[in-house]
Tab-separated table of C-alpha atoms in Angstrom:
chain	number	residue	atom	x	y	z
A	1	MET	CA	7.443	-14.318	-31.054
A	2	THR	CA	8.681	-13.229	-27.077
A	3	ALA	CA	7.375	-14.041	-24.094
A	4	PRO	CA	4.181	-12.209	-22.610
A	5	LEU	CA	6.022	-9.937	-19.847
A	6	THR	CA	4.393	-10.457	-16.236
A	7	VAL	CA	4.292	-9.072	-13.219
A	8	VAL	CA	6.199	-10.010	-10.600
A	9	LEU	CA	5.943	-8.933	-6.211
A	10	PRO	CA	9.207	-7.409	-5.358
A	11	ASP	CA	11.063	-8.957	-2.030
A	12	THR	CA	11.138	-6.955	0.704
A	13	LYS	CA	14.309	-5.278	0.832
A	14	ALA	CA	13.173	-3.693	-1.906
A	15	VAL	CA	10.283	-2.409	-0.575
A	16	LYS	CA	11.699	-2.000	2.408
A	17	ASP	CA	14.313	-0.286	0.901
A	18	MET	CA	11.863	2.319	-0.703
A	19	LEU	CA	9.454	2.737	1.998
A	20	SER	CA	12.443	4.029	3.596
A	21	GLY	CA	13.633	6.517	1.238
A	22	LEU	CA	10.075	8.141	0.741
A	23	VAL	CA	9.525	8.786	4.524
A	24	GLY	CA	13.299	9.224	5.244
A	25	LYS	CA	13.985	6.712	7.964
A	26	PRO	CA	14.780	3.145	8.442
A	27	VAL	CA	11.736	1.249	7.919
A	28	SER	CA	11.011	-2.590	9.477
A	29	VAL	CA	10.045	-3.991	6.487
A	30	THR	CA	8.982	-8.169	8.053
A	31	PRO	CA	7.382	-11.061	7.018
A	32	GLY	CA	3.280	-10.252	8.108
A	33	ALA	CA	-0.076	-11.294	7.923
A	34	PRO	CA	-2.398	-11.228	4.945
A	35	VAL	CA	-4.450	-7.178	5.315
A	36	THR	CA	-8.075	-8.983	3.950
A	37	PRO	CA	-10.742	-5.322	5.184
A	38	THR	CA	-13.648	-6.132	7.613
A	39	GLU	CA	-15.691	-3.972	8.737
A	40	LYS	CA	-13.263	-3.657	12.082
A	41	ASP	CA	-10.535	-3.432	10.316
A	42	PRO	CA	-10.174	-1.350	6.972
A	43	VAL	CA	-7.895	-0.595	4.527
A	44	SER	CA	-6.698	1.087	2.372
A	45	VAL	CA	-5.936	-0.308	-1.571
A	46	ALA	CA	-3.883	1.274	-4.794
A	47	VAL	CA	-5.092	-0.426	-7.590
A	48	TYR	CA	-2.117	0.115	-10.475
A	49	VAL	CA	-2.790	-0.885	-14.487
A	50	SER	CA	-0.767	-1.348	-16.739
A	51	PRO	CA	-0.338	0.528	-20.429
A	52	THR	CA	-3.739	-1.548	-22.434
A	53	MET	CA	-5.725	-0.235	-18.514
A	54	ALA	CA	-5.316	-4.306	-17.546
A	55	VAL	CA	-5.286	-3.819	-13.346
A	56	ASN	CA	-1.610	-5.732	-13.228
A	57	ALA	CA	-0.879	-4.529	-9.208
A	58	LEU	CA	-2.692	-3.886	-5.664
A	59	CYS	CA	-1.329	-2.304	-3.525
A	60	VAL	CA	-3.111	-2.836	1.189
A	61	MET	CA	-3.254	-1.412	4.349
A	62	ASP	CA	-4.333	-1.678	6.165
A	63	LEU	CA	-5.480	1.713	8.751
A	64	PRO	CA	-2.786	1.841	10.885
A	65	LEU	CA	0.105	1.595	8.123
A	66	ALA	CA	-2.007	4.040	6.360
A	67	ALA	CA	-1.648	6.203	8.546
A	68	TRP	CA	1.720	5.948	9.060
A	69	THR	CA	3.317	5.708	5.977
A	70	GLY	CA	0.698	9.153	4.474
A	71	GLY	CA	1.616	11.008	8.037
A	72	ALA	CA	5.697	10.597	7.804
A	73	LEU	CA	6.249	10.990	4.568
A	74	ALA	CA	3.719	14.875	4.941
A	75	LEU	CA	6.198	15.176	8.526
A	76	LEU	CA	3.138	15.790	10.658
A	77	PRO	CA	3.379	14.963	14.658
A	78	PRO	CA	2.479	11.059	15.028
A	79	GLY	CA	0.653	11.740	18.228
A	80	GLY	CA	-2.191	13.552	16.172
A	81	VAL	CA	-1.894	10.837	13.396
A	82	GLN	CA	-2.683	8.794	16.065
A	83	ASP	CA	-5.360	10.455	18.065
A	84	VAL	CA	-6.064	9.377	13.266
A	85	VAL	CA	-6.013	5.279	13.896
A	86	GLU	CA	-6.945	5.371	17.527
A	87	GLU	CA	-10.366	8.214	17.561
A	88	ASP	CA	-10.714	8.914	13.839
A	89	GLY	CA	-11.189	5.581	12.635
A	90	GLU	CA	-10.383	7.371	9.807
A	91	LEU	CA	-7.302	9.070	7.890
A	92	THR	CA	-8.138	13.042	7.525
A	93	ALA	CA	-8.384	14.486	3.888
A	94	MET	CA	-4.464	15.366	4.245
A	95	LEU	CA	-3.367	12.204	4.869
A	96	THR	CA	-5.335	10.728	2.040
A	97	GLU	CA	-3.837	13.062	-0.346
A	98	ALA	CA	-0.361	11.617	1.831
A	99	LEU	CA	-1.700	8.353	1.575
A	100	HIS	CA	-2.498	8.639	-1.876
A	101	GLU	CA	1.363	10.107	-3.187
A	102	VAL	CA	2.668	7.422	-0.916
A	103	VAL	CA	1.233	4.703	-3.154
A	104	ASN	CA	1.692	6.245	-6.278
A	105	VAL	CA	6.299	6.324	-6.168
A	106	LEU	CA	5.435	2.604	-4.646
A	107	SER	CA	4.225	1.096	-8.418
A	108	ALA	CA	7.778	2.204	-9.475
A	109	LEU	CA	8.404	-1.887	-6.821
A	110	PHE	CA	6.283	-3.624	-10.543
A	111	ASN	CA	8.224	-1.772	-12.483
A	112	VAL	CA	11.397	-3.748	-13.532
A	113	PRO	CA	12.984	-5.337	-16.610
A	114	GLY	CA	10.341	-7.842	-17.643
A	115	ALA	CA	7.461	-5.942	-16.546
A	116	PRO	CA	4.602	-4.456	-18.067
A	117	HIS	CA	4.324	-1.107	-17.172
A	118	SER	CA	2.012	0.018	-14.109
A	119	LYS	CA	0.783	3.266	-12.650
A	120	LEU	CA	-1.657	3.685	-10.123
A	121	HIS	CA	-5.278	4.214	-11.357
A	122	ALA	CA	-7.618	4.610	-8.634
A	123	SER	CA	-6.176	5.135	-4.821
A	124	TYR	CA	-9.135	3.912	-2.245
A	125	ALA	CA	-8.966	5.024	1.321
A	126	PRO	CA	-9.769	2.728	3.750
A	127	GLY	CA	-13.275	2.597	4.810
A	128	ASP	CA	-14.160	3.474	0.772
A	129	ASP	CA	-16.871	1.622	-0.805
A	130	LEU	CA	-14.188	-1.011	-3.240
A	131	PRO	CA	-15.873	-2.549	-7.078
A	132	GLY	CA	-16.351	-5.480	-6.712
A	133	ASP	CA	-14.096	-6.869	-9.354
A	134	ILE	CA	-10.647	-5.255	-7.130
A	135	ALA	CA	-12.473	-6.322	-3.842
A	136	GLY	CA	-12.334	-10.046	-4.969
A	137	MET	CA	-8.842	-9.809	-6.512
A	138	LEU	CA	-7.395	-9.171	-3.048
A	139	ALA	CA	-7.856	-12.610	-2.071
A	140	ALA	CA	-4.695	-13.514	-4.649
A	141	PHE	CA	-2.648	-15.472	-4.031
A	142	ASN	CA	0.420	-14.388	-6.023
A	143	ARG	CA	0.995	-12.130	-3.249
A	144	LEU	CA	3.502	-10.844	-0.307
A	145	ASP	CA	2.565	-9.628	2.768
A	146	LEU	CA	4.681	-8.315	5.290
A	147	ALA	CA	4.537	-6.388	9.133
A	148	VAL	CA	5.690	-2.885	8.537
A	149	GLU	CA	6.659	0.565	11.523
A	150	VAL	CA	7.652	3.438	10.893
A	151	PRO	CA	9.853	4.938	12.987
A	152	GLY	CA	8.116	7.132	15.627
A	153	TYR	CA	4.630	6.393	14.422
A	154	GLY	CA	4.222	3.249	14.666
A	155	LYS	CA	3.108	-1.076	13.390
A	156	GLY	CA	0.889	-1.991	10.174
A	157	ARG	CA	0.620	-4.047	7.940
A	158	LEU	CA	0.796	-4.596	4.152
A	159	SER	CA	-0.392	-6.753	1.261
A	160	LEU	CA	0.992	-6.621	-2.205
A	161	VAL	CA	-1.289	-8.672	-4.531
A	162	VAL	CA	-0.443	-9.654	-8.306
A	163	PRO	CA	-4.180	-11.242	-9.509
């Protein structure tokens, strides 16, 4: 009998290396506060599933980091992305599409030997309604909470959660 496959949280360096490679800039990643959605602080949530469609992991970003990573990936001018964060409070269609690509690539953080394959199943932009079961998983204790700075754009928060 073989042991069941388990999802493990990546370490901080793996997250830093993945994000730096993705946006083509040396991203700073340090321990941070948990990302939790509130009325004033909307979050993006990416849901990763196993081949059996069980939820393996969640990637939660605050609005600023969702905008910074999407903007950096899409090579958008930092000033325009800053306006989205400070004035609009929601992502544009282009930033939402770029963010989807960011969180799709981040699925690789969970695809390590001994873990079930994880793939992006759904991506919710900041302010989107989350299904109740997904919202409930955001408070799980098996998590990695990080502060991330994207050079030229700004700082934000990221939480990786294994429910």
